[in-house]
Short mmCIF file of C-alpha atoms in Angstrom, two decimals:
data_model
loop_
_atom_site.label_atom_id
_atom_site.label_comp_id
_atom_site.label_asym_id
_atom_site.label_seq_id
_atom_site.Cartn_x
_atom_site.Cartn_y
_atom_site.Cartn_z
CA MET A 1 -48.88 -54.76 22.99
CA THR A 2 -48.29 -52.57 26.03
CA SER A 3 -45.04 -50.63 25.99
CA PRO A 4 -42.53 -51.39 28.74
CA SER A 5 -42.93 -47.93 30.25
CA THR A 6 -46.63 -48.58 31.02
CA GLN A 7 -46.20 -52.18 32.14
CA PRO A 8 -46.28 -52.71 35.91
CA GLN A 9 -42.90 -53.35 37.49
CA LEU A 10 -42.30 -57.05 38.05
CA SER A 11 -41.30 -58.21 41.51
CA SER A 12 -37.98 -60.01 41.87
CA SER A 13 -39.76 -63.32 42.39
CA GLU A 14 -41.97 -62.80 39.31
CA ALA A 15 -38.95 -61.91 37.20
CA ALA A 16 -37.08 -64.97 38.49
CA ARG A 17 -40.08 -67.19 37.71
CA LEU A 18 -40.30 -65.88 34.14
CA VAL A 19 -36.58 -66.23 33.55
CA GLY A 20 -36.58 -69.70 35.14
CA GLU A 21 -39.41 -70.77 32.86
CA ALA A 22 -37.45 -69.52 29.82
CA ILE A 23 -34.32 -71.39 30.92
CA GLY A 24 -36.45 -74.51 31.50
CA GLN A 25 -37.78 -74.35 27.94
CA VAL A 26 -34.23 -74.27 26.55
CA GLN A 27 -33.32 -77.21 28.79
CA ARG A 28 -36.14 -79.20 27.21
CA VAL A 29 -34.08 -79.21 24.03
CA ILE A 30 -30.50 -79.06 25.36
CA VAL A 31 -29.31 -81.92 27.54
CA GLY A 32 -26.94 -80.73 30.27
CA GLN A 33 -24.91 -77.56 29.58
CA GLU A 34 -26.76 -75.80 32.43
CA HIS A 35 -23.92 -73.31 32.84
CA MET A 36 -23.99 -72.30 29.16
CA VAL A 37 -27.77 -71.82 29.16
CA GLU A 38 -27.69 -69.75 32.36
CA GLN A 39 -24.88 -67.58 30.98
CA LEU A 40 -26.88 -66.95 27.79
CA MET A 41 -29.63 -65.52 30.01
CA VAL A 42 -27.07 -63.52 32.04
CA GLY A 43 -25.75 -61.99 28.82
CA LEU A 44 -29.25 -61.14 27.62
CA LEU A 45 -30.30 -59.44 30.87
CA ALA A 46 -26.95 -57.60 31.10
CA LYS A 47 -27.23 -56.42 27.45
CA GLY A 48 -23.90 -58.05 26.64
CA HIS A 49 -22.54 -60.16 23.78
CA ILE A 50 -21.46 -63.75 24.37
CA LEU A 51 -18.68 -65.89 22.88
CA LEU A 52 -19.18 -69.68 23.06
CA GLU A 53 -16.08 -71.79 22.58
CA GLY A 54 -16.19 -75.55 22.11
CA VAL A 55 -15.50 -78.36 19.67
CA PRO A 56 -18.09 -79.04 16.94
CA GLY A 57 -21.18 -81.00 17.91
CA VAL A 58 -21.68 -79.90 21.54
CA ALA A 59 -25.00 -78.11 20.78
CA LYS A 60 -23.74 -74.51 20.68
CA THR A 61 -25.82 -73.57 17.62
CA LEU A 62 -28.86 -75.55 18.79
CA ALA A 63 -28.71 -73.85 22.20
CA VAL A 64 -28.63 -70.37 20.67
CA ARG A 65 -31.43 -71.18 18.23
CA SER A 66 -33.59 -72.60 21.04
CA PHE A 67 -32.75 -69.63 23.26
CA ALA A 68 -33.83 -67.16 20.56
CA THR A 69 -37.11 -69.06 20.12
CA VAL A 70 -37.85 -68.94 23.86
CA VAL A 71 -36.93 -65.28 24.27
CA GLY A 72 -38.81 -64.12 21.17
CA GLY A 73 -37.73 -61.55 18.60
CA ASP A 74 -35.96 -61.96 15.27
CA PHE A 75 -33.09 -64.40 14.84
CA ALA A 76 -30.45 -64.81 12.13
CA ARG A 77 -27.62 -67.29 11.81
CA ILE A 78 -24.57 -66.25 9.79
CA GLN A 79 -21.95 -68.83 8.88
CA PHE A 80 -18.64 -66.98 8.80
CA THR A 81 -16.21 -68.03 6.06
CA PRO A 82 -12.86 -66.65 4.82
CA ASP A 83 -14.43 -65.20 1.64
CA LEU A 84 -17.02 -63.11 3.51
CA VAL A 85 -17.07 -59.33 2.92
CA PRO A 86 -18.67 -56.68 5.18
CA SER A 87 -21.60 -56.04 2.82
CA ASP A 88 -22.59 -59.70 3.22
CA ILE A 89 -23.48 -59.10 6.85
CA VAL A 90 -24.40 -55.40 7.23
CA GLY A 91 -25.94 -54.82 3.79
CA THR A 92 -25.17 -52.68 0.75
CA ARG A 93 -26.64 -50.25 -1.77
CA ILE A 94 -28.52 -51.78 -4.69
CA TYR A 95 -29.62 -50.05 -7.88
CA LEU A 96 -33.33 -50.09 -8.67
CA ALA A 97 -33.44 -49.84 -12.46
CA SER A 98 -37.21 -49.31 -12.59
CA GLN A 99 -36.94 -46.27 -10.28
CA GLU A 100 -33.47 -45.18 -11.44
CA ARG A 101 -32.14 -44.77 -7.90
CA PHE A 102 -30.07 -46.53 -5.28
CA GLU A 103 -31.60 -48.05 -2.16
CA VAL A 104 -29.93 -49.57 0.90
CA GLU A 105 -30.64 -53.24 1.46
CA LEU A 106 -29.94 -54.03 5.11
CA GLY A 107 -28.04 -57.24 5.86
CA PRO A 108 -28.96 -60.18 8.10
CA VAL A 109 -27.41 -58.64 11.24
CA PHE A 110 -30.35 -56.27 11.79
CA VAL A 111 -32.23 -58.66 14.05
CA ASN A 112 -32.55 -59.10 17.83
CA PHE A 113 -30.28 -62.16 17.97
CA VAL A 114 -27.31 -62.69 15.68
CA LEU A 115 -25.66 -66.09 15.80
CA ALA A 116 -22.17 -65.54 14.36
CA ASP A 117 -21.16 -69.14 13.72
CA GLU A 118 -17.38 -69.70 13.72
CA ILE A 119 -16.71 -65.97 13.95
CA ASN A 120 -12.93 -66.47 13.85
CA ARG A 121 -13.13 -67.64 10.23
CA ALA A 122 -13.97 -64.14 8.95
CA PRO A 123 -11.21 -61.80 7.67
CA ALA A 124 -10.22 -58.45 9.21
CA LYS A 125 -12.70 -56.22 7.31
CA VAL A 126 -15.65 -58.32 8.43
CA GLN A 127 -14.33 -58.34 12.00
CA SER A 128 -14.13 -54.53 11.81
CA ALA A 129 -17.78 -54.31 10.73
CA MET A 130 -18.75 -56.68 13.55
CA LEU A 131 -16.77 -54.54 16.02
CA GLU A 132 -18.78 -51.42 15.17
CA LEU A 133 -22.00 -53.40 15.35
CA MET A 134 -21.16 -54.87 18.77
CA ALA A 135 -19.73 -51.69 20.29
CA GLU A 136 -22.07 -49.03 18.89
CA LYS A 137 -25.10 -51.21 18.03
CA GLN A 138 -25.17 -49.61 14.59
CA ALA A 139 -23.67 -50.14 11.14
CA SER A 140 -22.44 -47.63 8.56
CA ILE A 141 -23.58 -48.14 4.97
CA ALA A 142 -22.90 -45.65 2.18
CA GLY A 143 -22.18 -42.81 4.58
CA ARG A 144 -25.27 -43.34 6.75
CA THR A 145 -25.61 -45.15 10.08
CA TYR A 146 -28.40 -47.63 10.71
CA PRO A 147 -29.23 -48.57 14.33
CA ALA A 148 -29.66 -52.19 15.33
CA PRO A 149 -33.02 -53.19 16.86
CA SER A 150 -33.55 -53.45 20.62
CA PRO A 151 -32.78 -55.79 22.27
CA PHE A 152 -29.69 -56.65 20.23
CA ILE A 153 -27.26 -59.43 21.15
CA VAL A 154 -24.44 -61.09 19.22
CA ILE A 155 -23.80 -64.68 20.26
CA ALA A 156 -20.67 -65.94 18.53
CA THR A 157 -19.16 -69.42 18.43
CA GLN A 158 -15.61 -70.50 17.73
CA ASN A 159 -13.79 -73.81 17.47
CA PRO A 160 -10.65 -73.88 19.67
CA VAL A 161 -8.92 -76.84 18.02
CA GLU A 162 -8.85 -75.91 14.33
CA SER A 163 -6.23 -73.50 12.98
CA GLU A 164 -6.61 -73.78 9.18
CA GLY A 165 -8.50 -70.88 7.61
CA VAL A 166 -8.87 -69.15 10.97
CA TYR A 167 -8.26 -65.49 11.87
CA PRO A 168 -7.75 -65.26 15.64
CA LEU A 169 -9.99 -62.63 17.24
CA PRO A 170 -8.02 -59.48 18.13
CA GLU A 171 -7.93 -58.45 21.80
CA ALA A 172 -10.09 -55.39 21.07
CA GLN A 173 -12.89 -57.56 19.75
CA ARG A 174 -12.60 -60.18 22.49
CA ASP A 175 -12.97 -57.33 24.99
CA ARG A 176 -16.34 -56.47 23.43
CA PHE A 177 -17.78 -59.78 24.55
CA LEU A 178 -19.27 -59.57 28.02
CA LEU A 179 -18.88 -63.33 28.52
CA LYS A 180 -16.77 -66.08 27.03
CA VAL A 181 -18.22 -69.47 27.93
CA ASP A 182 -16.36 -72.73 27.45
CA VAL A 183 -18.72 -75.48 26.28
CA PRO A 184 -17.41 -78.92 27.33
CA TYR A 185 -18.31 -82.42 26.17
CA PRO A 186 -21.42 -83.87 27.87
CA HIS A 187 -21.05 -86.40 30.68
CA GLY A 188 -21.81 -90.08 30.11
CA ASN A 189 -25.36 -89.97 31.48
CA GLU A 190 -26.04 -86.79 29.47
CA GLU A 191 -24.74 -88.46 26.30
CA PHE A 192 -27.19 -91.32 26.88
CA GLU A 193 -30.03 -88.83 27.35
CA ILE A 194 -29.02 -87.05 24.12
CA LEU A 195 -29.22 -90.38 22.30
CA ARG A 196 -32.62 -91.16 23.82
CA ARG A 197 -34.08 -87.69 23.26
CA MET A 198 -32.72 -86.89 19.80
CA SER A 199 -33.02 -90.29 18.11
CA VAL A 200 -36.80 -89.87 17.93
CA ARG A 201 -38.70 -86.65 17.23
CA PRO A 202 -36.59 -83.97 19.00
CA PRO A 203 -38.42 -81.70 21.48
CA GLU A 204 -38.99 -78.08 20.55
CA ALA A 205 -38.83 -75.00 22.75
CA GLU A 206 -41.90 -72.80 23.24
CA PRO A 207 -41.77 -68.97 23.36
CA VAL A 208 -41.91 -67.54 26.88
CA LEU A 209 -40.75 -63.91 26.57
CA ASN A 210 -41.05 -61.17 23.94
CA PRO A 211 -38.86 -58.13 23.08
CA ASP A 212 -40.91 -55.75 25.27
CA LEU A 213 -40.66 -58.10 28.25
CA VAL A 214 -36.94 -58.59 27.63
CA ARG A 215 -36.38 -54.82 27.68
CA GLN A 216 -38.33 -54.60 30.94
CA LEU A 217 -36.25 -57.38 32.50
CA GLN A 218 -33.05 -55.70 31.27
CA ASP A 219 -34.10 -52.43 32.93
CA GLN A 220 -34.95 -54.30 36.11
CA ALA A 221 -31.57 -56.06 36.11
CA SER A 222 -29.78 -52.70 35.75
CA GLN A 223 -31.52 -51.49 38.93
CA VAL A 224 -30.40 -54.40 41.13
CA PHE A 225 -28.66 -52.96 44.20
CA VAL A 226 -24.85 -53.24 44.47
CA HIS A 227 -23.45 -52.42 47.92
CA ASN A 228 -20.31 -50.30 48.08
CA LEU A 229 -18.39 -53.18 49.68
CA VAL A 230 -19.36 -55.48 46.79
CA ALA A 231 -18.41 -52.79 44.26
CA GLU A 232 -15.04 -52.39 46.01
CA TYR A 233 -14.58 -56.19 45.86
CA ILE A 234 -15.19 -56.10 42.09
CA VAL A 235 -12.60 -53.34 41.66
CA ARG A 236 -10.05 -55.28 43.72
CA LEU A 237 -10.55 -58.40 41.57
CA VAL A 238 -9.81 -56.40 38.43
CA LEU A 239 -6.86 -54.57 39.99
CA ALA A 240 -5.38 -57.93 41.03
CA THR A 241 -5.00 -58.81 37.34
CA ARG A 242 -2.91 -55.65 36.77
CA THR A 243 -0.74 -55.58 39.91
CA PRO A 244 -0.92 -59.10 41.39
CA VAL A 245 2.09 -58.45 43.64
CA GLU A 246 0.02 -55.96 45.67
CA PHE A 247 -2.49 -58.73 46.39
CA GLY A 248 0.02 -61.32 47.58
CA MET A 249 0.49 -63.09 44.22
CA PRO A 250 3.98 -62.11 42.98
CA ASP A 251 4.20 -65.37 41.01
CA LEU A 252 1.49 -64.07 38.64
CA THR A 253 3.52 -60.98 37.63
CA PRO A 254 5.46 -62.80 34.84
CA VAL A 255 2.34 -64.79 33.87
CA ILE A 256 0.02 -61.83 33.12
CA GLN A 257 1.24 -59.51 30.38
CA ILE A 258 -1.87 -57.30 30.19
CA GLY A 259 -4.55 -57.26 32.90
CA CYS A 260 -8.29 -56.69 32.55
CA SER A 261 -9.62 -53.38 31.25
CA PRO A 262 -12.20 -51.18 33.02
CA ARG A 263 -14.75 -52.83 30.73
CA ALA A 264 -14.25 -55.95 32.87
CA THR A 265 -15.24 -53.95 35.98
CA LEU A 266 -18.46 -52.80 34.33
CA GLY A 267 -19.04 -56.30 32.97
CA LEU A 268 -18.70 -57.87 36.42
CA VAL A 269 -21.29 -55.46 37.82
CA ALA A 270 -23.75 -56.02 34.94
CA ALA A 271 -23.37 -59.82 34.94
CA SER A 272 -23.63 -60.03 38.75
CA ARG A 273 -26.82 -57.97 38.68
CA ALA A 274 -28.31 -60.24 36.00
CA LEU A 275 -27.41 -63.38 37.97
CA ALA A 276 -28.94 -61.92 41.13
CA LEU A 277 -32.20 -61.25 39.25
CA ILE A 278 -32.18 -64.80 37.84
CA HIS A 279 -31.95 -66.05 41.44
CA GLY A 280 -34.84 -63.84 42.54
CA ARG A 281 -32.87 -61.17 44.43
CA ASP A 282 -32.80 -57.39 44.08
CA TYR A 283 -29.28 -57.13 45.53
CA VAL A 284 -25.89 -58.56 44.54
CA LEU A 285 -23.92 -60.93 46.77
CA PRO A 286 -20.17 -61.58 46.53
CA THR A 287 -21.04 -65.14 45.45
CA ASP A 288 -22.72 -63.67 42.34
CA VAL A 289 -19.48 -61.90 41.46
CA GLN A 290 -17.46 -65.08 42.01
CA ALA A 291 -19.87 -67.09 39.83
CA VAL A 292 -19.43 -64.81 36.80
CA ALA A 293 -15.78 -63.76 37.32
CA ARG A 294 -14.25 -66.52 35.18
CA ASP A 295 -16.49 -65.97 32.16
CA VAL A 296 -16.23 -62.16 32.36
CA MET A 297 -12.48 -61.82 33.01
CA ALA A 298 -10.55 -64.79 31.56
CA HIS A 299 -10.81 -63.81 27.87
CA ARG A 300 -9.66 -60.25 28.64
CA LEU A 301 -6.30 -61.38 30.03
CA VAL A 302 -3.25 -61.41 27.79
CA LEU A 303 -0.71 -63.91 29.13
CA GLY A 304 3.04 -63.65 28.70
CA PHE A 305 4.97 -65.71 26.16
CA ASP A 306 6.29 -68.18 28.74
CA ALA A 307 2.82 -68.69 30.23
CA VAL A 308 1.38 -69.44 26.78
CA ALA A 309 4.28 -71.84 26.09
CA ASP A 310 3.53 -73.60 29.39
CA ASN A 311 -0.16 -73.97 28.38
CA ILE A 312 -1.40 -71.94 31.35
CA ASP A 313 -5.13 -71.38 31.02
CA PRO A 314 -6.35 -67.80 31.70
CA ALA A 315 -9.37 -69.30 33.51
CA GLN A 316 -7.02 -70.91 36.04
CA VAL A 317 -5.38 -67.53 36.63
CA ILE A 318 -8.77 -65.94 37.33
CA GLU A 319 -9.73 -68.79 39.66
CA ARG A 320 -6.50 -68.21 41.59
CA ILE A 321 -7.24 -64.48 41.87
CA VAL A 322 -10.81 -65.13 43.06
CA ALA A 323 -9.46 -67.54 45.68
CA MET A 324 -6.84 -65.05 46.93
CA VAL A 325 -8.79 -61.76 46.99
CA PRO A 326 -11.01 -61.87 50.11
CA PRO A 327 -14.70 -61.03 49.59
CA PRO A 328 -16.52 -58.71 52.00
CA THR A 329 -18.11 -60.48 54.97
CA PRO A 330 -21.63 -59.27 55.80
CA VAL A 331 -22.12 -58.40 59.49
CA TRP A 332 -25.79 -58.15 60.37
CA ASN A 333 -25.69 -57.05 64.02
CA GLN A 334 -23.45 -56.52 67.04
CA GLN A 335 -23.72 -60.14 68.26
CA VAL A 336 -22.71 -61.62 64.87
CA ARG A 337 -19.87 -59.10 64.65
CA ALA A 338 -18.53 -60.21 68.04
CA GLU A 339 -18.84 -63.90 67.12
CA SER A 340 -17.07 -63.30 63.81
CA HIS A 341 -14.30 -61.41 65.60
CA ASP A 342 -13.79 -64.25 68.10
CA GLN A 343 -13.82 -66.85 65.33
CA HIS A 344 -11.14 -65.11 63.27
CA HIS A 345 -8.86 -63.87 66.05
CA HIS A 346 -8.99 -66.60 68.68
CA GLN A 347 -5.76 -68.57 68.61
CA PRO A 348 -6.08 -72.05 70.17
CA ASP A 349 -3.41 -73.04 72.66
CA PHE A 350 -1.75 -76.33 71.67
CA SER A 351 0.92 -76.20 74.43
CA GLY A 352 1.00 -78.90 77.04
#
């Protein structure tokens, strides 16, 4: 197969067509959940890990398995349990009696796509091994480091309603996930379609991409243009989580204990670029930033004790910030600038 460096550069429309075809193949299997499927593709193109949160039975595992089939590459599903140890996932040294020497047997995480099912059931040592894997894309075994293949993505799931035998993910590990996507119940018409589609022979997804093509699309996504005004907008969104009073939201000061880290700023840029490419553009719009802001930023917030006691959802806080921080307004020429000025500064006279 031709290496990505010698493959011709895809146009934005060709890249969008390929990605759209891949998303369509996943949608053949998964009824509804369009947002989850699109965010899986955003995470892949942005080279980021994804955390899916939802109750059991809403097709999280099926979606990831179908997505891996469509995108190509190796796939492994690991069911996390409280008795798991790091060597179960990254591998260990084994003794070869016939050769009288030790050899490293790599674990199931050395694949392109790792589905970490119910990741919050694993104890601290396993979480530590996963942290190195997600952050450095490598694992340490017996004093040596082994790199993960490329592309490499961890897609983890967790159940938000069960607390028995669960180790909550530490903030440091949550911050490693580019996106945290909430997976809701299907709507009534979607439930009927699930019944109709899955009660007979279920459809299967067909491969559309391959690892070389994925790497090429990832490189193309990283080159999508971000205007300085859009970059400044992204920075202001993140700063608003740290000092909300400076952005006209003093009521959020006691709500937010710790704001978003600089990793959220980089994540917003990467995810916005990926979404722009999915939509066939080679430039980022403020609407791209707004579309990914909730999934990139909400899980990085640490709310205060009173806010948690009042069941305030971090996603609602992010939605409030997005609504309050004004995006840049594009002005294409002098005439539009004058019209925009009149529209925003003309005060109608209601007297008489």
